[in-house]
Amino acid sequence: MSDHKNAKNTGGTTHGEAGESQTQSQSMWGGRFGAGPSAVMQEINASIGFDKRLYGEDIAGSTAHADMLAATGIISQQDRDAIHEGLTQVKAEIEAGDFTFDPALEDIHMHIEARLREIVGDAGARLHTARSRNDQVATDFRLWCRGAVDRFDGLYADFISALLDVADAHAGTIMPGFTHLQTAQPVTLGHHIMAYAEMAFRDRARLADCRKRLNESPLGAAALAGTGFPIDRHQTAEALGFDAPMANSLDAVSSRDFALELMAALSIAATHLSRLADEIVLWATPAFGFLTLSDEFSTGSSIMPQKRNPDAAELVRAKVGRIAGAMSGLMMVMKGLPLAYSKDMQEDKEPVFKAVDDFELCLVAMTGMMMDFHPNPTAMRAAAGQGFSTATDLADWLVRELKMPFRDAHHVTGAVVKLAEGEGCDLAELSLEQMQAVEPRISQAVFDVLSVEASVASRTSFGGTAPENVRAQIRAARQKLTDEQKLTAREKPAK
Ligand code: ARG
């Protein structure tokens, strides 16, 4: 932290070694400034601490811009070549850790430009023609977000395929299905896991959809109004893999809905991961005993030697709070901002970087947990039989075989359940006589539907839990995944 008490405007000399580069930073915009910024001004203003992550995108944007400036005759070919060479060197220096970052130079854009000017002189000073940091940062940030979306696309393919493998292995494994977390009807584990695969497909599609809107180029909007130079925005847009230049220069520099949309998509996706994570936590408690946690994704307790804790799952369950928090944080930053650019928008990057990092970790961790998933089918089968989970099957039998209206069947079944409860046994363990005491027309054939196996096998309606359905659903999902892979490969712009 700087010493705030001394934060006076003293011409850039109070704040450590900032003096020299402050002069550099002033030389970018300091024509009419008599003195350098105060230390606290520098501290509140600088974004280099976090926006250095944009160096690759910034250099790509500058390279495309320089190419276009030369192609349109705004700068010479020699200047363009010098800029290229200089930017290549700057990139190498940053990647080798040989680059000096200095808060006095505010942000990544000024750092790269200042170093470029040191390396190539005047040519470097021509790069900023017909451009502003406003369109520059919007371009960099869109490119960065697009990179994240593309990474997630690949990670989702891994996650979904891990889910499909678990579902495949357990298409016939019976477990209790819950409503209100009370045993409701038996389902298969494969079916349960496929529910998450469906969510994952939609989450992936939401990201792909968000990509469509974010993939337009702000570059060339300049500060806010466009420029009088004969630039070619289509050329830079194409060079950077954007679908088109953004149509309105004010919108181009001042909209951040692409980032909000990305975070909204990630918040929803993280909610799904969080629900799956919670089920892992729940299922792994000895009281449930449905799962053995993998060694790789659990920890021991420092005091209780018997414990195995689902830390990874708990953290995935929790991280959605940070991700959705980042989204609402940025919403608050953007709310009420007049057009066009305001420095408020510099506050867009940290929440997005954080949300993307958090989400990436969650997705990879959850994929790992799915690849190392050890269910306990015996415990699941036993639990599926508890809580009169086939009561609906009994009611359905009464409707089908005795032509009873469903409401009456529901009532009769309720009486049978009450009887079993009193006897302390399951429905299938009641004798025929006991059932006939409730409804004399019940026959021996009823026992065919009272087992959990029969119940599950009978649910063959589209989207239902019958193992044969689940297997068909998995086959369709595998096909969809392959089709989507082909599509993304074709749609992806050449780098
Ligand atoms: N660091 C700034 C940001 O992230 C770059 C744009 C600055 N533009 C300006 N006119 N001050 O928003």
Short mmCIF file of C-alpha atoms and ligand atoms in Angstrom, two decimals:
data_model
loop_
_atom_site.label_atom_id
_atom_site.label_comp_id
_atom_site.label_asym_id
_atom_site.label_seq_id
_atom_site.Cartn_x
_atom_site.Cartn_y
_atom_site.Cartn_z
CA MET A 1 0.00 0.00 0.00
CA SER A 2 1.15 3.50 -0.66
CA ASP A 3 1.37 6.05 2.10
CA HIS A 4 -1.96 7.79 1.77
CA LYS A 5 -1.07 10.57 4.16
CA ASN A 6 1.50 11.81 1.71
CA ALA A 7 -0.81 11.46 -1.23
CA LYS A 8 -0.43 14.97 -2.53
CA ASN A 9 0.03 16.01 -6.07
CA THR A 10 3.76 16.51 -6.07
CA GLY A 11 4.69 16.04 -9.66
CA GLY A 12 5.15 12.30 -9.47
CA THR A 13 8.06 12.17 -7.04
CA THR A 14 6.49 10.91 -3.81
CA HIS A 15 5.69 7.41 -4.87
CA GLY A 16 8.84 5.36 -4.85
CA GLU A 17 10.47 4.73 -8.18
CA ALA A 18 7.43 5.77 -10.13
CA GLY A 19 9.04 9.01 -11.23
CA GLU A 20 10.51 8.01 -14.57
CA SER A 21 7.64 5.99 -15.90
CA GLN A 22 5.20 8.56 -14.69
CA THR A 23 6.88 10.83 -17.12
CA GLN A 24 6.37 8.13 -19.73
CA SER A 25 2.71 7.75 -18.86
CA GLN A 26 2.26 11.51 -18.94
CA SER A 27 3.85 11.58 -22.34
CA MET A 28 0.84 9.53 -23.54
CA TRP A 29 -1.77 11.97 -22.36
CA GLY A 30 0.09 14.61 -20.39
CA GLY A 31 0.35 17.42 -22.93
CA ARG A 32 -1.78 19.71 -20.85
CA PHE A 33 -0.90 18.39 -17.40
CA GLY A 34 1.52 20.46 -15.38
CA ALA A 35 2.20 17.89 -12.67
CA GLY A 36 2.09 14.11 -12.38
CA PRO A 37 -0.69 12.29 -10.54
CA SER A 38 -0.69 11.98 -6.78
CA ALA A 39 0.24 8.63 -5.33
CA VAL A 40 -3.31 7.78 -4.39
CA MET A 41 -4.50 8.79 -7.83
CA GLN A 42 -2.02 6.39 -9.31
CA GLU A 43 -3.15 3.65 -7.00
CA ILE A 44 -6.84 4.02 -7.70
CA ASN A 45 -6.25 4.48 -11.40
CA ALA A 46 -3.90 1.62 -12.18
CA SER A 47 -5.34 -1.59 -13.57
CA ILE A 48 -2.05 -3.20 -14.57
CA GLY A 49 -2.18 -5.48 -11.51
CA PHE A 50 -4.99 -7.40 -13.14
CA ASP A 51 -5.24 -6.38 -16.79
CA LYS A 52 -1.77 -7.68 -17.60
CA ARG A 53 -3.65 -10.89 -18.36
CA LEU A 54 -4.82 -9.20 -21.54
CA TYR A 55 -1.33 -8.83 -23.02
CA GLY A 56 -1.83 -11.53 -25.67
CA GLU A 57 -5.14 -10.07 -26.83
CA ASP A 58 -3.73 -6.55 -26.72
CA ILE A 59 -0.80 -7.52 -28.93
CA ALA A 60 -3.08 -9.40 -31.34
CA GLY A 61 -5.34 -6.33 -31.56
CA SER A 62 -2.40 -3.98 -32.12
CA THR A 63 -0.93 -6.25 -34.78
CA ALA A 64 -4.22 -6.31 -36.68
CA HIS A 65 -4.57 -2.55 -36.27
CA ALA A 66 -1.05 -1.90 -37.61
CA ASP A 67 -1.69 -4.18 -40.60
CA MET A 68 -4.85 -2.27 -41.38
CA LEU A 69 -3.18 1.14 -40.95
CA ALA A 70 -0.56 0.07 -43.49
CA ALA A 71 -3.06 -1.51 -45.90
CA THR A 72 -5.08 1.72 -45.96
CA GLY A 73 -1.96 3.86 -46.39
CA ILE A 74 -2.34 5.57 -42.99
CA ILE A 75 1.13 4.39 -41.94
CA SER A 76 4.00 3.13 -44.07
CA GLN A 77 4.86 -0.50 -44.67
CA GLN A 78 8.19 0.05 -42.89
CA ASP A 79 6.41 1.35 -39.80
CA ARG A 80 4.07 -1.63 -39.91
CA ASP A 81 7.03 -4.01 -40.10
CA ALA A 82 8.80 -2.25 -37.24
CA ILE A 83 5.62 -2.43 -35.12
CA HIS A 84 5.29 -6.14 -35.84
CA GLU A 85 8.85 -6.81 -34.84
CA GLY A 86 8.56 -4.67 -31.74
CA LEU A 87 5.32 -6.31 -30.62
CA THR A 88 6.83 -9.76 -31.11
CA GLN A 89 9.69 -8.75 -28.86
CA VAL A 90 7.36 -7.26 -26.24
CA LYS A 91 5.36 -10.49 -26.19
CA ALA A 92 8.51 -12.56 -25.79
CA GLU A 93 9.68 -10.34 -22.94
CA ILE A 94 6.36 -10.61 -21.11
CA GLU A 95 6.29 -14.38 -21.54
CA ALA A 96 9.88 -14.76 -20.39
CA GLY A 97 9.16 -12.66 -17.30
CA ASP A 98 11.61 -10.01 -18.53
CA PHE A 99 9.09 -7.21 -18.65
CA THR A 100 8.88 -4.49 -16.03
CA PHE A 101 5.37 -3.68 -14.89
CA ASP A 102 4.89 -0.31 -13.27
CA PRO A 103 1.64 1.08 -11.84
CA ALA A 104 2.59 4.52 -13.13
CA LEU A 105 1.89 3.20 -16.62
CA GLU A 106 -1.71 2.49 -15.60
CA ASP A 107 -2.69 -0.43 -17.75
CA ILE A 108 -1.53 -3.12 -20.13
CA HIS A 109 -2.22 -0.96 -23.19
CA MET A 110 0.15 1.81 -22.04
CA HIS A 111 2.77 -0.70 -20.93
CA ILE A 112 2.92 -2.40 -24.28
CA GLU A 113 2.88 0.84 -26.21
CA ALA A 114 5.56 2.45 -24.04
CA ARG A 115 7.86 -0.54 -24.44
CA LEU A 116 7.15 -0.65 -28.17
CA ARG A 117 8.21 2.97 -28.48
CA GLU A 118 11.40 2.21 -26.58
CA ILE A 119 12.17 -0.62 -28.99
CA VAL A 120 11.11 0.84 -32.34
CA GLY A 121 10.87 4.59 -31.74
CA ASP A 122 8.60 6.69 -33.95
CA ALA A 123 6.91 3.77 -35.68
CA GLY A 124 5.63 2.69 -32.27
CA ALA A 125 4.29 6.17 -31.63
CA ARG A 126 2.21 5.90 -34.83
CA LEU A 127 0.40 2.75 -33.72
CA HIS A 128 -2.23 4.65 -31.76
CA THR A 129 -3.45 6.52 -34.86
CA ALA A 130 -7.22 6.15 -35.34
CA ARG A 131 -7.54 4.20 -32.12
CA SER A 132 -8.27 4.87 -28.47
CA ARG A 133 -7.77 2.79 -25.39
CA ASN A 134 -11.56 2.72 -25.27
CA ASP A 135 -11.98 0.60 -28.39
CA GLN A 136 -8.71 -1.15 -27.61
CA VAL A 137 -9.77 -2.42 -24.19
CA ALA A 138 -13.22 -3.41 -25.41
CA THR A 139 -11.57 -5.42 -28.20
CA ASP A 140 -9.06 -7.08 -25.89
CA PHE A 141 -11.73 -8.00 -23.40
CA ARG A 142 -14.04 -9.48 -26.00
CA LEU A 143 -11.17 -11.56 -27.33
CA TRP A 144 -10.33 -12.74 -23.84
CA CYS A 145 -13.92 -13.70 -23.05
CA ARG A 146 -14.17 -15.51 -26.37
CA GLY A 147 -11.04 -17.48 -25.48
CA ALA A 148 -12.66 -18.48 -22.19
CA VAL A 149 -15.86 -19.58 -23.93
CA ASP A 150 -13.85 -21.69 -26.37
CA ARG A 151 -11.91 -23.33 -23.55
CA PHE A 152 -15.16 -24.12 -21.73
CA ASP A 153 -16.54 -25.68 -24.86
CA GLY A 154 -13.75 -28.26 -24.82
CA LEU A 155 -13.99 -28.76 -21.06
CA TYR A 156 -17.73 -29.36 -21.38
CA ALA A 157 -17.09 -32.07 -23.94
CA ASP A 158 -14.90 -33.82 -21.35
CA PHE A 159 -17.41 -33.30 -18.56
CA ILE A 160 -20.37 -34.55 -20.57
CA SER A 161 -18.49 -37.57 -21.77
CA ALA A 162 -17.51 -38.41 -18.16
CA LEU A 163 -21.20 -38.14 -17.18
CA LEU A 164 -22.21 -40.40 -20.06
CA ASP A 165 -19.68 -43.03 -19.00
CA VAL A 166 -21.07 -43.11 -15.46
CA ALA A 167 -24.62 -43.21 -16.79
CA ASP A 168 -23.73 -46.04 -19.16
CA ALA A 169 -22.18 -48.12 -16.42
CA HIS A 170 -25.25 -47.58 -14.23
CA ALA A 171 -28.16 -47.52 -16.67
CA GLY A 172 -29.69 -50.40 -14.69
CA THR A 173 -28.51 -49.51 -11.18
CA ILE A 174 -31.55 -48.82 -9.02
CA MET A 175 -31.63 -45.99 -6.53
CA PRO A 176 -34.37 -44.04 -4.78
CA GLY A 177 -35.69 -41.02 -6.64
CA PHE A 178 -36.60 -38.19 -4.31
CA THR A 179 -39.02 -35.34 -4.11
CA HIS A 180 -38.66 -33.08 -1.07
CA LEU A 181 -35.65 -35.33 -0.39
CA GLN A 182 -38.19 -37.97 0.67
CA THR A 183 -38.16 -41.30 -1.13
CA ALA A 184 -40.61 -40.94 -4.01
CA GLN A 185 -40.19 -43.56 -6.74
CA PRO A 186 -37.30 -45.77 -7.70
CA VAL A 187 -35.16 -44.52 -10.58
CA THR A 188 -31.88 -45.61 -12.07
CA LEU A 189 -28.58 -43.96 -11.28
CA GLY A 190 -27.97 -43.69 -15.02
CA HIS A 191 -31.17 -41.70 -15.36
CA HIS A 192 -30.22 -39.43 -12.49
CA ILE A 193 -26.79 -38.75 -13.98
CA MET A 194 -28.30 -38.16 -17.41
CA ALA A 195 -30.36 -35.34 -15.92
CA TYR A 196 -27.06 -33.56 -15.25
CA ALA A 197 -25.85 -34.36 -18.76
CA GLU A 198 -28.95 -32.61 -20.13
CA MET A 199 -28.19 -29.55 -17.99
CA ALA A 200 -24.58 -29.61 -19.15
CA PHE A 201 -25.64 -29.67 -22.80
CA ARG A 202 -27.81 -26.62 -22.21
CA ASP A 203 -25.05 -24.83 -20.28
CA ARG A 204 -22.66 -25.46 -23.14
CA ALA A 205 -25.25 -24.22 -25.63
CA ARG A 206 -25.81 -21.07 -23.57
CA LEU A 207 -22.10 -20.32 -23.80
CA ALA A 208 -22.09 -20.96 -27.55
CA ASP A 209 -25.03 -18.61 -27.87
CA CYS A 210 -23.32 -15.92 -25.82
CA ARG A 211 -20.28 -16.28 -28.11
CA LYS A 212 -22.37 -15.29 -31.12
CA ARG A 213 -23.23 -11.90 -29.64
CA LEU A 214 -19.82 -11.21 -28.17
CA ASN A 215 -18.00 -11.99 -31.38
CA GLU A 216 -18.20 -8.55 -32.98
CA SER A 217 -15.32 -6.13 -33.15
CA PRO A 218 -15.27 -2.77 -31.34
CA LEU A 219 -11.89 -1.91 -32.89
CA GLY A 220 -11.98 1.29 -34.91
CA ALA A 221 -14.77 2.83 -32.85
CA ALA A 222 -11.88 4.91 -31.49
CA ALA A 223 -12.69 7.00 -28.41
CA LEU A 224 -16.44 6.99 -29.02
CA ALA A 225 -17.33 8.68 -32.32
CA GLY A 226 -15.31 6.78 -34.88
CA THR A 227 -12.48 8.45 -36.76
CA GLY A 228 -11.81 10.61 -39.80
CA PHE A 229 -8.97 8.34 -40.94
CA PRO A 230 -9.87 6.01 -43.80
CA ILE A 231 -9.69 2.86 -41.63
CA ASP A 232 -11.05 -0.53 -42.60
CA ARG A 233 -12.90 -1.98 -39.64
CA HIS A 234 -13.91 -5.03 -41.62
CA GLN A 235 -10.28 -5.93 -42.12
CA THR A 236 -9.39 -5.78 -38.42
CA ALA A 237 -12.59 -7.59 -37.47
CA GLU A 238 -11.76 -10.42 -39.84
CA ALA A 239 -8.12 -10.60 -38.82
CA LEU A 240 -9.17 -11.06 -35.20
CA GLY A 241 -11.74 -13.74 -36.00
CA PHE A 242 -14.74 -11.51 -35.30
CA ASP A 243 -17.88 -12.01 -37.37
CA ALA A 244 -18.26 -8.28 -38.10
CA PRO A 245 -17.35 -4.83 -36.83
CA MET A 246 -19.84 -3.51 -34.27
CA ALA A 247 -22.31 -1.22 -35.99
CA ASN A 248 -22.34 1.68 -33.54
CA SER A 249 -19.16 3.26 -32.19
CA LEU A 250 -20.77 4.45 -28.93
CA ASP A 251 -22.14 0.99 -28.24
CA ALA A 252 -18.82 -0.58 -29.20
CA VAL A 253 -16.80 1.25 -26.54
CA SER A 254 -19.36 1.29 -23.76
CA SER A 255 -21.26 -1.99 -23.72
CA ARG A 256 -20.28 -4.80 -21.44
CA ASP A 257 -23.35 -6.98 -21.85
CA PHE A 258 -21.13 -9.60 -23.47
CA ALA A 259 -19.31 -9.97 -20.15
CA LEU A 260 -22.55 -9.93 -18.18
CA GLU A 261 -24.01 -12.55 -20.45
CA LEU A 262 -20.95 -14.73 -20.04
CA MET A 263 -21.22 -14.44 -16.28
CA ALA A 264 -24.94 -15.13 -16.34
CA ALA A 265 -24.27 -18.28 -18.35
CA LEU A 266 -21.52 -19.26 -15.93
CA SER A 267 -23.73 -18.56 -12.91
CA ILE A 268 -26.44 -20.86 -14.22
CA ALA A 269 -23.89 -23.50 -15.16
CA ALA A 270 -22.24 -23.22 -11.75
CA THR A 271 -25.65 -23.69 -10.13
CA HIS A 272 -25.92 -27.03 -11.89
CA LEU A 273 -22.44 -28.10 -10.83
CA SER A 274 -23.34 -27.02 -7.32
CA ARG A 275 -26.41 -29.25 -7.23
CA LEU A 276 -24.42 -32.25 -8.42
CA ALA A 277 -21.73 -31.41 -5.88
CA ASP A 278 -24.32 -31.32 -3.14
CA GLU A 279 -25.58 -34.76 -4.09
CA ILE A 280 -22.06 -36.09 -3.91
CA VAL A 281 -21.74 -34.63 -0.42
CA LEU A 282 -25.07 -36.10 0.62
CA TRP A 283 -24.58 -39.50 -0.97
CA ALA A 284 -21.14 -39.87 0.56
CA THR A 285 -22.33 -39.43 4.14
CA PRO A 286 -22.28 -42.83 5.88
CA ALA A 287 -26.00 -42.33 6.65
CA PHE A 288 -26.68 -42.56 2.91
CA GLY A 289 -23.70 -44.69 1.95
CA PHE A 290 -24.48 -44.36 -1.76
CA LEU A 291 -20.95 -43.35 -2.68
CA THR A 292 -17.38 -43.87 -1.67
CA LEU A 293 -15.47 -40.67 -2.23
CA SER A 294 -12.47 -40.98 -4.44
CA ASP A 295 -9.14 -40.56 -2.69
CA GLU A 296 -8.22 -37.94 -5.22
CA PHE A 297 -11.10 -35.66 -4.33
CA SER A 298 -11.43 -36.06 -0.59
CA THR A 299 -9.41 -35.18 2.45
CA GLY A 300 -8.96 -36.59 5.92
CA SER A 301 -9.66 -34.83 9.18
CA SER A 302 -6.79 -33.64 11.33
CA ILE A 303 -8.60 -34.78 14.49
CA MET A 304 -10.99 -37.58 13.52
CA PRO A 305 -9.00 -40.41 11.95
CA GLN A 306 -12.07 -42.16 10.54
CA LYS A 307 -13.18 -39.18 8.45
CA ARG A 308 -13.13 -38.73 4.73
CA ASN A 309 -14.42 -35.35 3.73
CA PRO A 310 -15.85 -34.31 0.38
CA ASP A 311 -13.94 -31.02 0.29
CA ALA A 312 -13.76 -30.75 -3.49
CA ALA A 313 -17.51 -31.24 -3.85
CA GLU A 314 -18.20 -28.78 -1.05
CA LEU A 315 -16.03 -26.16 -2.73
CA VAL A 316 -17.77 -26.66 -6.07
CA ARG A 317 -21.06 -26.30 -4.20
CA ALA A 318 -19.82 -23.03 -2.70
CA LYS A 319 -18.08 -21.39 -5.66
CA VAL A 320 -21.35 -20.56 -7.38
CA GLY A 321 -21.72 -17.89 -4.69
CA ARG A 322 -18.59 -16.14 -5.89
CA ILE A 323 -19.49 -16.56 -9.54
CA ALA A 324 -23.01 -15.20 -9.23
CA GLY A 325 -21.62 -12.52 -6.89
CA ALA A 326 -19.19 -11.41 -9.59
CA MET A 327 -22.07 -11.17 -12.03
CA SER A 328 -24.16 -8.98 -9.77
CA GLY A 329 -21.07 -6.93 -8.94
CA LEU A 330 -20.53 -6.06 -12.58
CA MET A 331 -24.24 -5.36 -13.05
CA MET A 332 -23.96 -2.77 -10.29
CA VAL A 333 -20.91 -1.24 -11.96
CA MET A 334 -22.71 -0.91 -15.29
CA LYS A 335 -26.05 0.22 -13.99
CA GLY A 336 -26.83 3.85 -14.71
CA LEU A 337 -23.61 4.63 -16.61
CA PRO A 338 -24.16 7.25 -19.26
CA LEU A 339 -22.76 6.64 -22.75
CA ALA A 340 -20.05 6.25 -23.73
CA TYR A 341 -16.90 5.04 -21.94
CA SER A 342 -16.40 5.84 -18.26
CA LYS A 343 -13.52 4.67 -16.15
CA ASP A 344 -16.03 2.70 -14.10
CA MET A 345 -15.74 0.14 -16.85
CA GLN A 346 -12.19 -0.66 -15.84
CA GLU A 347 -13.87 -2.46 -12.94
CA ASP A 348 -15.26 -5.01 -15.38
CA LYS A 349 -12.20 -7.20 -15.61
CA GLU A 350 -11.52 -8.49 -12.12
CA PRO A 351 -14.96 -10.01 -11.55
CA VAL A 352 -14.90 -11.67 -14.96
CA PHE A 353 -11.38 -13.03 -14.51
CA LYS A 354 -12.35 -14.37 -11.11
CA ALA A 355 -15.61 -15.90 -12.25
CA VAL A 356 -13.95 -17.54 -15.23
CA ASP A 357 -11.10 -18.92 -13.10
CA ASP A 358 -13.49 -20.21 -10.45
CA PHE A 359 -15.77 -21.79 -12.97
CA GLU A 360 -12.94 -23.46 -14.83
CA LEU A 361 -11.69 -25.01 -11.63
CA CYS A 362 -15.20 -26.23 -10.74
CA LEU A 363 -15.75 -27.79 -14.14
CA VAL A 364 -12.42 -29.56 -14.19
CA ALA A 365 -12.83 -30.76 -10.59
CA MET A 366 -16.32 -32.05 -11.29
CA THR A 367 -15.10 -33.86 -14.38
CA GLY A 368 -12.42 -35.47 -12.22
CA MET A 369 -15.00 -36.50 -9.63
CA MET A 370 -17.16 -38.06 -12.35
CA MET A 371 -14.22 -39.94 -13.78
CA ASP A 372 -13.49 -41.38 -10.36
CA PHE A 373 -17.05 -42.10 -9.27
CA HIS A 374 -17.61 -45.08 -6.97
CA PRO A 375 -21.29 -45.71 -6.26
CA ASN A 376 -22.52 -48.44 -3.95
CA PRO A 377 -25.37 -50.17 -5.85
CA THR A 378 -26.27 -52.39 -2.88
CA ALA A 379 -26.93 -49.44 -0.59
CA MET A 380 -28.81 -47.63 -3.35
CA ARG A 381 -30.97 -50.67 -4.09
CA ALA A 382 -31.78 -51.13 -0.41
CA ALA A 383 -32.73 -47.48 0.01
CA ALA A 384 -34.86 -47.60 -3.15
CA GLY A 385 -37.05 -50.24 -1.52
CA GLN A 386 -37.68 -48.19 1.58
CA GLY A 387 -40.39 -45.62 2.08
CA PHE A 388 -43.03 -47.50 0.04
CA SER A 389 -41.45 -46.26 -3.14
CA THR A 390 -43.65 -48.49 -5.31
CA ALA A 391 -46.92 -47.13 -3.95
CA THR A 392 -47.57 -45.33 -7.24
CA ASP A 393 -47.08 -48.63 -9.05
CA LEU A 394 -49.78 -50.20 -6.86
CA ALA A 395 -52.15 -47.32 -7.62
CA ASP A 396 -51.39 -47.59 -11.34
CA TRP A 397 -52.10 -51.35 -11.18
CA LEU A 398 -55.51 -50.69 -9.59
CA VAL A 399 -56.28 -48.25 -12.41
CA ARG A 400 -55.09 -50.58 -15.15
CA GLU A 401 -56.41 -53.92 -13.88
CA LEU A 402 -59.50 -52.93 -11.88
CA LYS A 403 -60.38 -49.88 -14.01
CA MET A 404 -60.50 -47.79 -10.85
CA PRO A 405 -60.42 -43.99 -11.27
CA PHE A 406 -56.92 -42.81 -10.27
CA ARG A 407 -58.16 -40.78 -7.30
CA ASP A 408 -59.89 -43.87 -5.83
CA ALA A 409 -56.81 -45.97 -6.52
CA HIS A 410 -54.74 -43.35 -4.71
CA HIS A 411 -57.05 -43.67 -1.70
CA VAL A 412 -56.94 -47.49 -1.62
CA THR A 413 -53.15 -47.43 -1.96
CA GLY A 414 -52.95 -45.02 0.94
CA ALA A 415 -54.82 -47.54 3.08
CA VAL A 416 -52.47 -50.36 2.00
CA VAL A 417 -49.43 -48.19 2.80
CA LYS A 418 -50.90 -47.46 6.23
CA LEU A 419 -51.35 -51.17 6.81
CA ALA A 420 -47.74 -51.91 5.83
CA GLU A 421 -46.54 -49.10 8.02
CA GLY A 422 -48.44 -50.61 10.96
CA GLU A 423 -46.93 -54.04 10.22
CA GLY A 424 -43.49 -52.51 9.90
CA CYS A 425 -42.98 -54.12 6.52
CA ASP A 426 -42.67 -53.14 2.88
CA LEU A 427 -45.57 -53.25 0.40
CA ALA A 428 -44.24 -56.39 -1.31
CA GLU A 429 -44.00 -58.10 2.08
CA LEU A 430 -47.73 -57.86 2.82
CA SER A 431 -49.74 -61.03 2.18
CA LEU A 432 -52.41 -61.15 -0.49
CA GLU A 433 -55.03 -61.59 2.27
CA GLN A 434 -53.86 -58.45 4.01
CA MET A 435 -54.22 -56.47 0.79
CA GLN A 436 -57.58 -58.01 0.00
CA ALA A 437 -58.82 -56.84 3.38
CA VAL A 438 -58.44 -53.32 1.96
CA GLU A 439 -59.62 -54.06 -1.59
CA PRO A 440 -61.01 -57.58 -2.23
CA ARG A 441 -60.43 -57.45 -6.00
CA ILE A 442 -56.62 -57.27 -5.63
CA SER A 443 -55.08 -60.47 -7.05
CA GLN A 444 -51.74 -62.29 -6.85
CA ALA A 445 -50.66 -60.52 -10.07
CA VAL A 446 -50.19 -57.30 -8.09
CA PHE A 447 -46.88 -58.64 -6.75
CA ASP A 448 -45.42 -58.33 -10.25
CA VAL A 449 -45.44 -54.55 -9.94
CA LEU A 450 -44.45 -54.10 -6.33
CA SER A 451 -40.73 -54.70 -6.72
CA VAL A 452 -38.47 -51.74 -7.43
CA GLU A 453 -37.05 -53.59 -10.46
CA ALA A 454 -40.53 -53.94 -11.98
CA SER A 455 -41.33 -50.35 -11.16
CA VAL A 456 -38.25 -49.00 -12.89
CA ALA A 457 -38.64 -51.31 -15.90
CA SER A 458 -42.22 -50.17 -16.38
CA ARG A 459 -41.38 -46.48 -16.78
CA THR A 460 -40.91 -46.55 -20.51
CA SER A 461 -42.61 -43.26 -21.38
CA PHE A 462 -40.37 -40.89 -23.33
CA GLY A 463 -37.79 -39.48 -20.94
CA GLY A 464 -38.68 -42.05 -18.27
CA THR A 465 -36.31 -44.01 -16.08
CA ALA A 466 -36.59 -47.54 -17.58
CA PRO A 467 -33.06 -48.88 -18.21
CA GLU A 468 -33.78 -49.41 -21.92
CA ASN A 469 -34.87 -45.76 -22.17
CA VAL A 470 -31.81 -44.58 -20.35
CA ARG A 471 -29.57 -46.54 -22.69
CA ALA A 472 -31.29 -44.98 -25.70
CA GLN A 473 -30.91 -41.55 -24.12
CA ILE A 474 -27.20 -42.15 -23.61
CA ARG A 475 -26.78 -43.25 -27.24
CA ALA A 476 -28.57 -40.11 -28.44
CA ALA A 477 -26.44 -37.96 -26.15
CA ARG A 478 -23.22 -39.49 -27.46
CA GLN A 479 -24.35 -38.75 -30.99
CA LYS A 480 -25.24 -35.18 -30.05
CA LEU A 481 -21.83 -34.71 -28.47
CA THR A 482 -20.10 -35.95 -31.63
CA ASP A 483 -22.28 -33.74 -33.84
CA GLU A 484 -21.60 -30.70 -31.68
CA GLN A 485 -17.85 -31.40 -31.78
CA LYS A 486 -17.94 -31.39 -35.58
CA LEU A 487 -19.94 -28.19 -35.61
CA THR A 488 -17.61 -26.35 -33.26
CA ALA A 489 -14.59 -27.46 -35.26
CA ARG A 490 -16.17 -26.07 -38.43
CA GLU A 491 -17.44 -22.86 -36.84
CA LYS A 492 -14.23 -22.05 -35.05
CA PRO A 493 -12.29 -19.26 -36.72
CA ALA A 494 -8.73 -19.97 -37.79
CA LYS A 495 -6.35 -18.51 -35.25
N1 ARG B 1 -7.55 0.58 -18.40
C1 ARG B 1 -8.70 1.12 -19.03
C2 ARG B 1 -9.88 0.14 -18.84
O1 ARG B 1 -9.65 -0.96 -18.53
C3 ARG B 1 -8.45 1.32 -20.47
C4 ARG B 1 -9.29 2.37 -21.11
C5 ARG B 1 -8.93 3.69 -20.60
N2 ARG B 1 -9.53 4.73 -21.34
C6 ARG B 1 -9.56 5.98 -20.91
N3 ARG B 1 -10.11 6.85 -21.64
N4 ARG B 1 -9.09 6.30 -19.73
O2 ARG B 1 -11.01 0.52 -19.00
#
